[in-house]
Amino acid sequence: MTMASAVISVPTTASRFALLQVDSDSDSESGKNKGSQDSGKARARKSSGGKSSQNSDKKKDKRKKKKEQQQSEANELRNLAFKKLPQKSSVPQAALTLQSVANELLNPSAGEQAVPQECWQQWKRRDEQLTNELYEADLEKALILSKLEYEEHKQDYENTETTSPKSRGGGKKDRRKNHQGKEKRLTDIRTINPLSHDSRFFDKLEDDVSKIVLREKRREQFSNSGSTEATTSVEYEPDVRAEQLKYELEKKDLEIEKLKKVISQWEAKYKEVKARNAQLLKMLQQGEMKDKAEILLQVEELLNIKEELSSQVTLLHASLEQEKSKVKGLQSDQPKHHQGNKK
């Protein structure tokens, strides 16, 4: 397998070393050929002699050394990234291009598909371990430097407080001496402070580093929780909070359905009551009409009775007047009758 196939056999994501060129042997051979040509030219120039030829040889030697260092660093990175894969010595290999990488990722060969996934998992674990170790080392260095700077500033502040105003108002020589003394103190503090720290200092550093790493892991898990839904091949733990929210939403949906059923029942009852009220209104209206008609009939009957009674009263009154007139006539006739009897 070539280096390109080893890089493209990754199923999901490419490594950070995937874009490195692999033509190390060709570079080394071209470097050797160039070195031989340069050495031949240098010999020819030495035969002619001169200081300019010596300077050019030195510059070329420096360039060769720089190229060799760069090649060695690139080889080390490749060995770390690709588990020290064997290199081909004879055939020079062309540099990888973005188009070739995309084509091979889209259309992988049968040999690349047969690569087991365990190698990818091991490679991924090693990469994570390396990144974590490097990050922890950087954090430890940063914390140590910050604490050392804090102690230095603290001691400088204490020294400035202890100095008297007379020493502050001194000449330039005193200032220079104080500045030199401060620089010496800083260098002494840098050398003494790491030795004077107790074992608790490094324990605290380790604790701080572990806490920071845990916080960042939690942040990464929280940020990647949304993107992990799309990747079905990667195994991930379900988010507890999301499950709780889903459970609560299901509960609320059930409650909403129950309330909808209750509302529908009350609507049916309301319709029934409304129909009953309409019937009652009709009955009341009909009953009121009947009552009114009966009352009007009774009023008419009473009026007729009143008329009859009033006519009877007038008749009785007329007869009473007649009787009164009769009585008066009899009373006037009675004394005449008594006088006639006496005679």
mmCIF file of C-alpha atoms in Angstrom:
data_model
loop_
_atom_site.group_PDB
_atom_site.id
_atom_site.type_symbol
_atom_site.label_atom_id
_atom_site.label_comp_id
_atom_site.label_asym_id
_atom_site.label_seq_id
_atom_site.Cartn_x
_atom_site.Cartn_y
_atom_site.Cartn_z
ATOM 1 C CA MET A 1 0.000 0.000 0.000
ATOM 2 C CA THR A 2 1.177 3.515 -0.759
ATOM 3 C CA MET A 3 1.168 6.452 1.634
ATOM 4 C CA ALA A 4 -1.860 7.971 -0.129
ATOM 5 C CA SER A 5 -3.892 4.798 0.316
ATOM 6 C CA ALA A 6 -2.887 4.680 3.993
ATOM 7 C CA VAL A 7 -4.197 8.197 4.442
ATOM 8 C CA ILE A 8 -7.453 7.677 2.544
ATOM 9 C CA SER A 9 -8.350 4.409 4.302
ATOM 10 C CA VAL A 10 -9.775 6.521 7.143
ATOM 11 C CA PRO A 11 -13.596 6.168 6.891
ATOM 12 C CA THR A 12 -14.822 9.434 8.380
ATOM 13 C CA THR A 13 -12.202 12.185 8.802
ATOM 14 C CA ALA A 14 -8.653 12.763 7.630
ATOM 15 C CA SER A 15 -5.763 13.324 10.023
ATOM 16 C CA ARG A 16 -3.973 16.608 10.476
ATOM 17 C CA PHE A 17 -0.882 15.019 8.822
ATOM 18 C CA ALA A 18 -2.855 13.897 5.735
ATOM 19 C CA LEU A 19 -1.721 16.835 3.561
ATOM 20 C CA LEU A 20 2.035 16.211 4.073
ATOM 21 C CA GLN A 21 3.965 15.266 0.996
ATOM 22 C CA VAL A 22 5.396 11.736 1.006
ATOM 23 C CA ASP A 23 8.119 12.043 -1.585
ATOM 24 C CA SER A 24 10.914 11.959 1.009
ATOM 25 C CA ASP A 25 13.129 9.525 -0.909
ATOM 26 C CA SER A 26 12.850 11.538 -4.092
ATOM 27 C CA ASP A 27 13.743 14.671 -2.148
ATOM 28 C CA SER A 28 16.689 12.917 -0.557
ATOM 29 C CA GLU A 29 17.890 11.610 -3.948
ATOM 30 C CA SER A 30 17.435 14.989 -5.578
ATOM 31 C CA GLY A 31 19.289 16.491 -2.586
ATOM 32 C CA LYS A 32 22.103 14.012 -3.087
ATOM 33 C CA ASN A 33 22.275 14.727 -6.831
ATOM 34 C CA LYS A 34 22.245 18.444 -6.117
ATOM 35 C CA GLY A 35 24.924 17.881 -3.480
ATOM 36 C CA SER A 36 27.106 16.009 -5.960
ATOM 37 C CA GLN A 37 26.628 18.704 -8.567
ATOM 38 C CA ASP A 38 27.357 21.413 -6.045
ATOM 39 C CA SER A 39 30.446 19.577 -4.831
ATOM 40 C CA GLY A 40 31.701 19.266 -8.455
ATOM 41 C CA LYS A 41 31.114 22.930 -9.031
ATOM 42 C CA ALA A 42 32.810 23.768 -5.753
ATOM 43 C CA ARG A 43 35.883 21.743 -6.717
ATOM 44 C CA ALA A 44 36.046 23.497 -10.060
ATOM 45 C CA ARG A 45 35.818 26.818 -8.350
ATOM 46 C CA LYS A 46 38.440 25.831 -5.761
ATOM 47 C CA SER A 47 40.783 24.993 -8.553
ATOM 48 C CA SER A 48 40.362 28.536 -9.826
ATOM 49 C CA GLY A 49 40.688 29.742 -6.178
ATOM 50 C CA GLY A 50 39.231 32.749 -4.441
ATOM 51 C CA LYS A 51 37.461 33.957 -1.374
ATOM 52 C CA SER A 52 34.145 34.265 -3.227
ATOM 53 C CA SER A 53 34.123 30.518 -3.938
ATOM 54 C CA GLN A 54 34.694 29.699 -0.265
ATOM 55 C CA ASN A 55 31.821 31.944 0.808
ATOM 56 C CA SER A 56 29.476 30.379 -1.771
ATOM 57 C CA ASP A 57 30.492 26.890 -0.552
ATOM 58 C CA LYS A 58 29.694 27.849 3.014
ATOM 59 C CA LYS A 59 26.288 29.186 1.994
ATOM 60 C CA LYS A 60 25.562 26.006 0.063
ATOM 61 C CA ASP A 61 26.599 23.895 3.043
ATOM 62 C CA LYS A 62 24.238 25.856 5.268
ATOM 63 C CA ARG A 63 21.403 25.370 2.788
ATOM 64 C CA LYS A 64 22.115 21.635 2.656
ATOM 65 C CA LYS A 65 22.044 21.425 6.449
ATOM 66 C CA LYS A 66 18.736 23.295 6.585
ATOM 67 C CA LYS A 67 17.228 20.982 3.938
ATOM 68 C CA GLU A 68 18.457 17.916 5.825
ATOM 69 C CA GLN A 69 16.958 19.208 9.082
ATOM 70 C CA GLN A 70 13.621 19.906 7.405
ATOM 71 C CA GLN A 71 13.608 16.448 5.836
ATOM 72 C CA SER A 72 14.434 14.791 9.174
ATOM 73 C CA GLU A 73 11.612 16.717 10.926
ATOM 74 C CA ALA A 74 9.181 15.748 8.174
ATOM 75 C CA ASN A 75 10.234 12.105 8.461
ATOM 76 C CA GLU A 76 9.738 12.155 12.230
ATOM 77 C CA LEU A 77 6.260 13.622 11.824
ATOM 78 C CA ARG A 78 5.386 10.976 9.261
ATOM 79 C CA ASN A 79 6.674 8.212 11.496
ATOM 80 C CA LEU A 80 4.573 9.502 14.403
ATOM 81 C CA ALA A 81 1.485 9.910 12.230
ATOM 82 C CA PHE A 82 1.643 6.770 10.124
ATOM 83 C CA LYS A 83 3.210 4.292 12.614
ATOM 84 C CA LYS A 84 6.600 4.222 10.838
ATOM 85 C CA LEU A 85 5.349 2.799 7.541
ATOM 86 C CA PRO A 86 8.062 1.422 5.150
ATOM 87 C CA GLN A 87 9.196 3.812 2.452
ATOM 88 C CA LYS A 88 9.952 3.011 -1.166
ATOM 89 C CA SER A 89 13.547 3.799 -2.137
ATOM 90 C CA SER A 90 13.563 3.519 -5.926
ATOM 91 C CA VAL A 91 10.413 5.055 -7.429
ATOM 92 C CA PRO A 92 9.819 8.752 -6.642
ATOM 93 C CA GLN A 93 6.211 9.433 -5.591
ATOM 94 C CA ALA A 94 4.267 12.498 -6.725
ATOM 95 C CA ALA A 95 2.852 14.976 -4.215
ATOM 96 C CA LEU A 96 -0.774 14.609 -3.135
ATOM 97 C CA THR A 97 -3.316 16.986 -4.597
ATOM 98 C CA LEU A 98 -6.728 17.946 -3.281
ATOM 99 C CA GLN A 99 -8.463 16.527 -6.369
ATOM 100 C CA SER A 100 -6.775 13.129 -6.057
ATOM 101 C CA VAL A 101 -7.588 12.948 -2.337
ATOM 102 C CA ALA A 102 -11.246 13.808 -3.037
ATOM 103 C CA ASN A 103 -11.504 11.211 -5.817
ATOM 104 C CA GLU A 104 -9.991 8.485 -3.667
ATOM 105 C CA LEU A 105 -12.248 9.403 -0.708
ATOM 106 C CA LEU A 106 -15.344 9.261 -2.922
ATOM 107 C CA ASN A 107 -14.302 6.074 -4.739
ATOM 108 C CA PRO A 108 -12.156 3.941 -2.410
ATOM 109 C CA SER A 109 -10.606 0.753 -3.732
ATOM 110 C CA ALA A 110 -11.432 -2.768 -2.515
ATOM 111 C CA GLY A 111 -8.164 -3.104 -0.608
ATOM 112 C CA GLU A 112 -8.792 0.127 1.237
ATOM 113 C CA GLN A 113 -12.324 -0.974 2.174
ATOM 114 C CA ALA A 114 -10.968 -4.214 3.641
ATOM 115 C CA VAL A 115 -8.850 -2.372 6.215
ATOM 116 C CA PRO A 116 -10.208 -3.194 9.695
ATOM 117 C CA GLN A 117 -11.728 -0.450 11.768
ATOM 118 C CA GLU A 118 -9.697 -1.387 14.848
ATOM 119 C CA CYS A 119 -6.594 0.255 13.360
ATOM 120 C CA TRP A 120 -8.552 3.457 12.922
ATOM 121 C CA GLN A 121 -9.768 3.319 16.529
ATOM 122 C CA GLN A 122 -6.222 2.740 17.841
ATOM 123 C CA TRP A 123 -4.895 5.541 15.666
ATOM 124 C CA LYS A 124 -7.614 7.859 16.931
ATOM 125 C CA ARG A 125 -6.899 6.976 20.575
ATOM 126 C CA ARG A 126 -3.184 7.608 20.145
ATOM 127 C CA ASP A 127 -3.851 10.934 18.483
ATOM 128 C CA GLU A 128 -6.147 11.963 21.343
ATOM 129 C CA GLN A 129 -3.572 10.870 23.940
ATOM 130 C CA LEU A 130 -0.824 12.856 22.218
ATOM 131 C CA THR A 131 -2.982 15.975 21.957
ATOM 132 C CA ASN A 132 -4.059 15.686 25.592
ATOM 133 C CA GLU A 133 -0.491 15.205 26.813
ATOM 134 C CA LEU A 134 0.778 18.151 24.800
ATOM 135 C CA TYR A 135 -2.094 20.318 25.996
ATOM 136 C CA GLU A 136 -1.512 19.371 29.633
ATOM 137 C CA ALA A 137 2.206 20.114 29.311
ATOM 138 C CA ASP A 138 1.455 23.531 27.808
ATOM 139 C CA LEU A 139 -1.015 24.256 30.588
ATOM 140 C CA GLU A 140 1.497 23.298 33.260
ATOM 141 C CA LYS A 141 4.111 25.559 31.701
ATOM 142 C CA ALA A 142 1.661 28.439 31.455
ATOM 143 C CA LEU A 143 0.558 28.046 35.076
ATOM 144 C CA ILE A 144 4.158 27.842 36.330
ATOM 145 C CA LEU A 145 5.125 30.959 34.384
ATOM 146 C CA SER A 146 2.078 32.867 35.597
ATOM 147 C CA LYS A 147 2.769 31.971 39.230
ATOM 148 C CA LEU A 148 6.443 32.871 38.904
ATOM 149 C CA GLU A 149 5.527 36.229 37.380
ATOM 150 C CA TYR A 150 3.039 36.833 40.159
ATOM 151 C CA GLU A 151 5.663 36.113 42.829
ATOM 152 C CA GLU A 152 8.204 38.326 41.069
ATOM 153 C CA HIS A 153 5.771 41.218 40.865
ATOM 154 C CA LYS A 154 4.796 40.656 44.467
ATOM 155 C CA GLN A 155 8.413 40.811 45.670
ATOM 156 C CA ASP A 156 9.055 43.883 43.511
ATOM 157 C CA TYR A 157 6.028 45.551 45.041
ATOM 158 C CA GLU A 158 7.230 44.715 48.545
ATOM 159 C CA ASN A 159 10.713 46.016 47.740
ATOM 160 C CA THR A 160 9.296 49.292 46.403
ATOM 161 C CA GLU A 161 7.225 49.729 49.563
ATOM 162 C CA THR A 162 10.234 49.201 51.841
ATOM 163 C CA THR A 163 12.345 51.769 49.968
ATOM 164 C CA SER A 164 12.427 55.221 51.587
ATOM 165 C CA PRO A 165 11.577 58.469 49.778
ATOM 166 C CA LYS A 166 15.195 59.555 50.041
ATOM 167 C CA SER A 167 16.414 56.596 48.036
ATOM 168 C CA ARG A 168 13.695 57.295 45.471
ATOM 169 C CA GLY A 169 14.896 60.848 45.049
ATOM 170 C CA GLY A 170 18.517 59.799 44.374
ATOM 171 C CA GLY A 171 20.500 60.396 41.214
ATOM 172 C CA LYS A 172 20.851 58.387 38.014
ATOM 173 C CA LYS A 173 23.621 56.197 39.436
ATOM 174 C CA ASP A 174 21.411 54.982 42.270
ATOM 175 C CA ARG A 175 18.657 54.196 39.787
ATOM 176 C CA ARG A 176 21.036 52.212 37.616
ATOM 177 C CA LYS A 177 22.278 50.283 40.645
ATOM 178 C CA ASN A 178 18.740 49.538 41.759
ATOM 179 C CA HIS A 179 17.801 48.407 38.248
ATOM 180 C CA GLN A 180 20.825 46.098 38.079
ATOM 181 C CA GLY A 181 20.032 44.755 41.560
ATOM 182 C CA LYS A 182 16.446 44.052 40.524
ATOM 183 C CA GLU A 183 17.578 42.166 37.421
ATOM 184 C CA LYS A 184 19.938 40.067 39.553
ATOM 185 C CA ARG A 185 17.142 39.378 42.036
ATOM 186 C CA LEU A 186 14.804 38.321 39.221
ATOM 187 C CA THR A 187 17.371 35.882 37.845
ATOM 188 C CA ASP A 188 18.034 34.544 41.348
ATOM 189 C CA ILE A 189 14.295 34.149 41.971
ATOM 190 C CA ARG A 190 13.871 32.268 38.701
ATOM 191 C CA THR A 191 16.577 29.825 39.711
ATOM 192 C CA ILE A 192 15.592 29.486 43.389
ATOM 193 C CA ASN A 193 11.785 29.508 43.213
ATOM 194 C CA PRO A 194 11.370 26.171 41.391
ATOM 195 C CA LEU A 195 13.574 24.512 44.013
ATOM 196 C CA SER A 196 11.873 26.198 46.966
ATOM 197 C CA HIS A 197 8.371 25.060 45.948
ATOM 198 C CA ASP A 198 6.951 22.219 47.947
ATOM 199 C CA SER A 199 5.425 19.079 46.527
ATOM 200 C CA ARG A 200 2.020 20.670 47.079
ATOM 201 C CA PHE A 201 2.780 23.225 44.385
ATOM 202 C CA PHE A 202 3.091 20.561 41.676
ATOM 203 C CA ASP A 203 0.069 18.713 43.050
ATOM 204 C CA LYS A 204 -1.952 21.896 42.727
ATOM 205 C CA LEU A 205 -0.665 22.363 39.190
ATOM 206 C CA GLU A 206 -1.741 18.859 38.247
ATOM 207 C CA ASP A 207 -5.153 19.403 39.823
ATOM 208 C CA ASP A 208 -5.608 22.679 37.945
ATOM 209 C CA VAL A 209 -4.588 21.090 34.670
ATOM 210 C CA SER A 210 -6.961 18.158 35.163
ATOM 211 C CA LYS A 211 -9.834 20.524 36.022
ATOM 212 C CA ILE A 212 -9.212 22.633 32.913
ATOM 213 C CA VAL A 213 -9.009 19.542 30.708
ATOM 214 C CA LEU A 214 -12.294 18.206 32.132
ATOM 215 C CA ARG A 215 -14.014 21.547 31.549
ATOM 216 C CA GLU A 216 -12.888 21.651 27.947
ATOM 217 C CA LYS A 217 -13.955 18.045 27.383
ATOM 218 C CA ARG A 218 -17.406 18.870 28.726
ATOM 219 C CA ARG A 219 -17.604 21.898 26.459
ATOM 220 C CA GLU A 220 -16.607 19.796 23.453
ATOM 221 C CA GLN A 221 -19.193 17.144 24.329
ATOM 222 C CA PHE A 222 -21.891 19.809 24.706
ATOM 223 C CA SER A 223 -20.941 21.492 21.410
ATOM 224 C CA ASN A 224 -20.709 18.164 19.564
ATOM 225 C CA SER A 225 -24.000 16.831 20.978
ATOM 226 C CA GLY A 226 -25.947 18.457 18.103
ATOM 227 C CA SER A 227 -23.573 17.289 15.369
ATOM 228 C CA THR A 228 -23.367 13.667 16.602
ATOM 229 C CA GLU A 229 -27.002 13.063 15.559
ATOM 230 C CA ALA A 230 -25.952 13.136 11.885
ATOM 231 C CA THR A 231 -23.090 10.613 12.288
ATOM 232 C CA THR A 232 -24.608 7.124 12.599
ATOM 233 C CA SER A 233 -21.314 5.221 12.432
ATOM 234 C CA VAL A 234 -19.839 6.780 15.581
ATOM 235 C CA GLU A 235 -21.120 5.457 18.919
ATOM 236 C CA TYR A 236 -22.133 8.172 21.386
ATOM 237 C CA GLU A 237 -23.866 8.377 24.730
ATOM 238 C CA PRO A 238 -27.394 9.878 24.722
ATOM 239 C CA ASP A 239 -27.832 13.280 26.239
ATOM 240 C CA VAL A 240 -29.654 12.916 29.557
ATOM 241 C CA ARG A 241 -31.021 16.412 29.447
ATOM 242 C CA ALA A 242 -32.505 15.912 25.989
ATOM 243 C CA GLU A 243 -34.177 12.689 27.129
ATOM 244 C CA GLN A 244 -35.642 14.453 30.160
ATOM 245 C CA LEU A 245 -36.998 17.210 27.945
ATOM 246 C CA LYS A 246 -38.511 14.652 25.578
ATOM 247 C CA TYR A 247 -40.140 12.837 28.510
ATOM 248 C CA GLU A 248 -41.568 16.110 29.811
ATOM 249 C CA LEU A 249 -42.866 16.985 26.346
ATOM 250 C CA GLU A 250 -44.599 13.609 26.093
ATOM 251 C CA LYS A 251 -46.222 14.178 29.491
ATOM 252 C CA LYS A 252 -47.425 17.603 28.421
ATOM 253 C CA ASP A 253 -48.801 16.186 25.173
ATOM 254 C CA LEU A 254 -50.812 13.606 27.140
ATOM 255 C CA GLU A 255 -52.145 16.313 29.455
ATOM 256 C CA ILE A 256 -53.116 18.429 26.455
ATOM 257 C CA GLU A 257 -55.019 15.493 24.922
ATOM 258 C CA LYS A 258 -56.851 14.881 28.209
ATOM 259 C CA LEU A 259 -57.797 18.550 28.456
ATOM 260 C CA LYS A 260 -59.009 18.514 24.846
ATOM 261 C CA LYS A 261 -61.258 15.533 25.650
ATOM 262 C CA VAL A 262 -62.645 17.347 28.725
ATOM 263 C CA ILE A 263 -63.249 20.486 26.660
ATOM 264 C CA SER A 264 -65.103 18.481 24.003
ATOM 265 C CA GLN A 265 -67.296 16.892 26.709
ATOM 266 C CA TRP A 266 -68.106 20.291 28.232
ATOM 267 C CA GLU A 267 -68.923 21.666 24.787
ATOM 268 C CA ALA A 268 -71.408 18.838 24.222
ATOM 269 C CA LYS A 269 -72.997 19.496 27.622
ATOM 270 C CA TYR A 270 -73.156 23.214 26.879
ATOM 271 C CA LYS A 271 -74.956 22.520 23.635
ATOM 272 C CA GLU A 272 -77.488 20.328 25.450
ATOM 273 C CA VAL A 273 -78.099 23.010 28.093
ATOM 274 C CA LYS A 274 -78.462 25.626 25.396
ATOM 275 C CA ALA A 275 -81.087 23.524 23.627
ATOM 276 C CA ARG A 276 -82.972 23.015 26.903
ATOM 277 C CA ASN A 277 -82.933 26.755 27.604
ATOM 278 C CA ALA A 278 -84.333 27.438 24.152
ATOM 279 C CA GLN A 279 -87.169 24.994 24.766
ATOM 280 C CA LEU A 280 -87.888 26.563 28.158
ATOM 281 C CA LEU A 281 -88.005 30.019 26.606
ATOM 282 C CA LYS A 282 -90.509 28.844 24.044
ATOM 283 C CA MET A 283 -92.638 27.244 26.754
ATOM 284 C CA LEU A 284 -92.527 30.363 28.896
ATOM 285 C CA GLN A 285 -93.436 32.552 26.003
ATOM 286 C CA GLN A 286 -96.353 30.305 25.167
ATOM 287 C CA GLY A 287 -97.444 30.225 28.831
ATOM 288 C CA GLU A 288 -97.282 34.007 29.093
ATOM 289 C CA MET A 289 -99.458 34.388 26.018
ATOM 290 C CA LYS A 290 -102.026 32.006 27.441
ATOM 291 C CA ASP A 291 -102.023 33.829 30.777
ATOM 292 C CA LYS A 292 -102.487 37.151 29.055
ATOM 293 C CA ALA A 293 -105.406 35.862 27.027
ATOM 294 C CA GLU A 294 -107.094 34.434 30.141
ATOM 295 C CA ILE A 295 -106.589 37.689 32.038
ATOM 296 C CA LEU A 296 -108.096 39.701 29.186
ATOM 297 C CA LEU A 297 -111.145 37.410 29.167
ATOM 298 C CA GLN A 298 -111.561 37.785 32.879
ATOM 299 C CA VAL A 299 -111.320 41.578 32.562
ATOM 300 C CA GLU A 300 -113.989 41.576 29.904
ATOM 301 C CA GLU A 301 -116.275 39.442 32.079
ATOM 302 C CA LEU A 302 -115.712 41.723 35.043
ATOM 303 C CA LEU A 303 -116.526 44.770 32.925
ATOM 304 C CA ASN A 304 -119.763 43.171 31.813
ATOM 305 C CA ILE A 305 -120.633 42.369 35.450
ATOM 306 C CA LYS A 306 -119.843 45.943 36.390
ATOM 307 C CA GLU A 307 -122.142 47.282 33.733
ATOM 308 C CA GLU A 308 -124.929 44.983 34.885
ATOM 309 C CA LEU A 309 -124.438 45.991 38.494
ATOM 310 C CA SER A 310 -124.339 49.656 37.636
ATOM 311 C CA SER A 311 -127.647 49.310 35.697
ATOM 312 C CA GLN A 312 -129.207 47.477 38.638
ATOM 313 C CA VAL A 313 -128.007 50.207 41.003
ATOM 314 C CA THR A 314 -129.603 52.887 38.872
ATOM 315 C CA LEU A 315 -132.859 50.942 38.803
ATOM 316 C CA LEU A 316 -132.778 50.462 42.525
ATOM 317 C CA HIS A 317 -132.031 54.129 43.020
ATOM 318 C CA ALA A 318 -134.968 55.119 40.845
ATOM 319 C CA SER A 319 -137.267 52.757 42.727
ATOM 320 C CA LEU A 320 -135.986 54.126 46.006
ATOM 321 C CA GLU A 321 -136.789 57.648 44.906
ATOM 322 C CA GLN A 322 -140.264 56.522 43.956
ATOM 323 C CA GLU A 323 -140.745 54.928 47.330
ATOM 324 C CA LYS A 324 -139.579 58.079 49.054
ATOM 325 C CA SER A 325 -142.039 60.190 47.122
ATOM 326 C CA LYS A 326 -144.821 57.747 48.005
ATOM 327 C CA VAL A 327 -143.907 57.957 51.676
ATOM 328 C CA LYS A 328 -143.947 61.720 51.587
ATOM 329 C CA GLY A 329 -147.351 61.750 49.896
ATOM 330 C CA LEU A 330 -148.735 59.377 52.535
ATOM 331 C CA GLN A 331 -147.309 61.514 55.284
ATOM 332 C CA SER A 332 -148.982 64.612 53.868
ATOM 333 C CA ASP A 333 -152.314 62.755 53.521
ATOM 334 C CA GLN A 334 -152.312 61.386 57.081
ATOM 335 C CA PRO A 335 -153.082 64.670 59.041
ATOM 336 C CA LYS A 336 -156.000 65.438 56.748
ATOM 337 C CA HIS A 337 -157.388 61.999 57.477
ATOM 338 C CA HIS A 338 -157.104 62.562 61.232
ATOM 339 C CA GLN A 339 -158.967 65.925 61.066
ATOM 340 C CA GLY A 340 -161.810 64.342 59.121
ATOM 341 C CA ASN A 341 -162.204 61.603 61.722
ATOM 342 C CA LYS A 342 -162.416 64.164 64.542
ATOM 343 C CA LYS A 343 -165.255 65.958 62.929
#
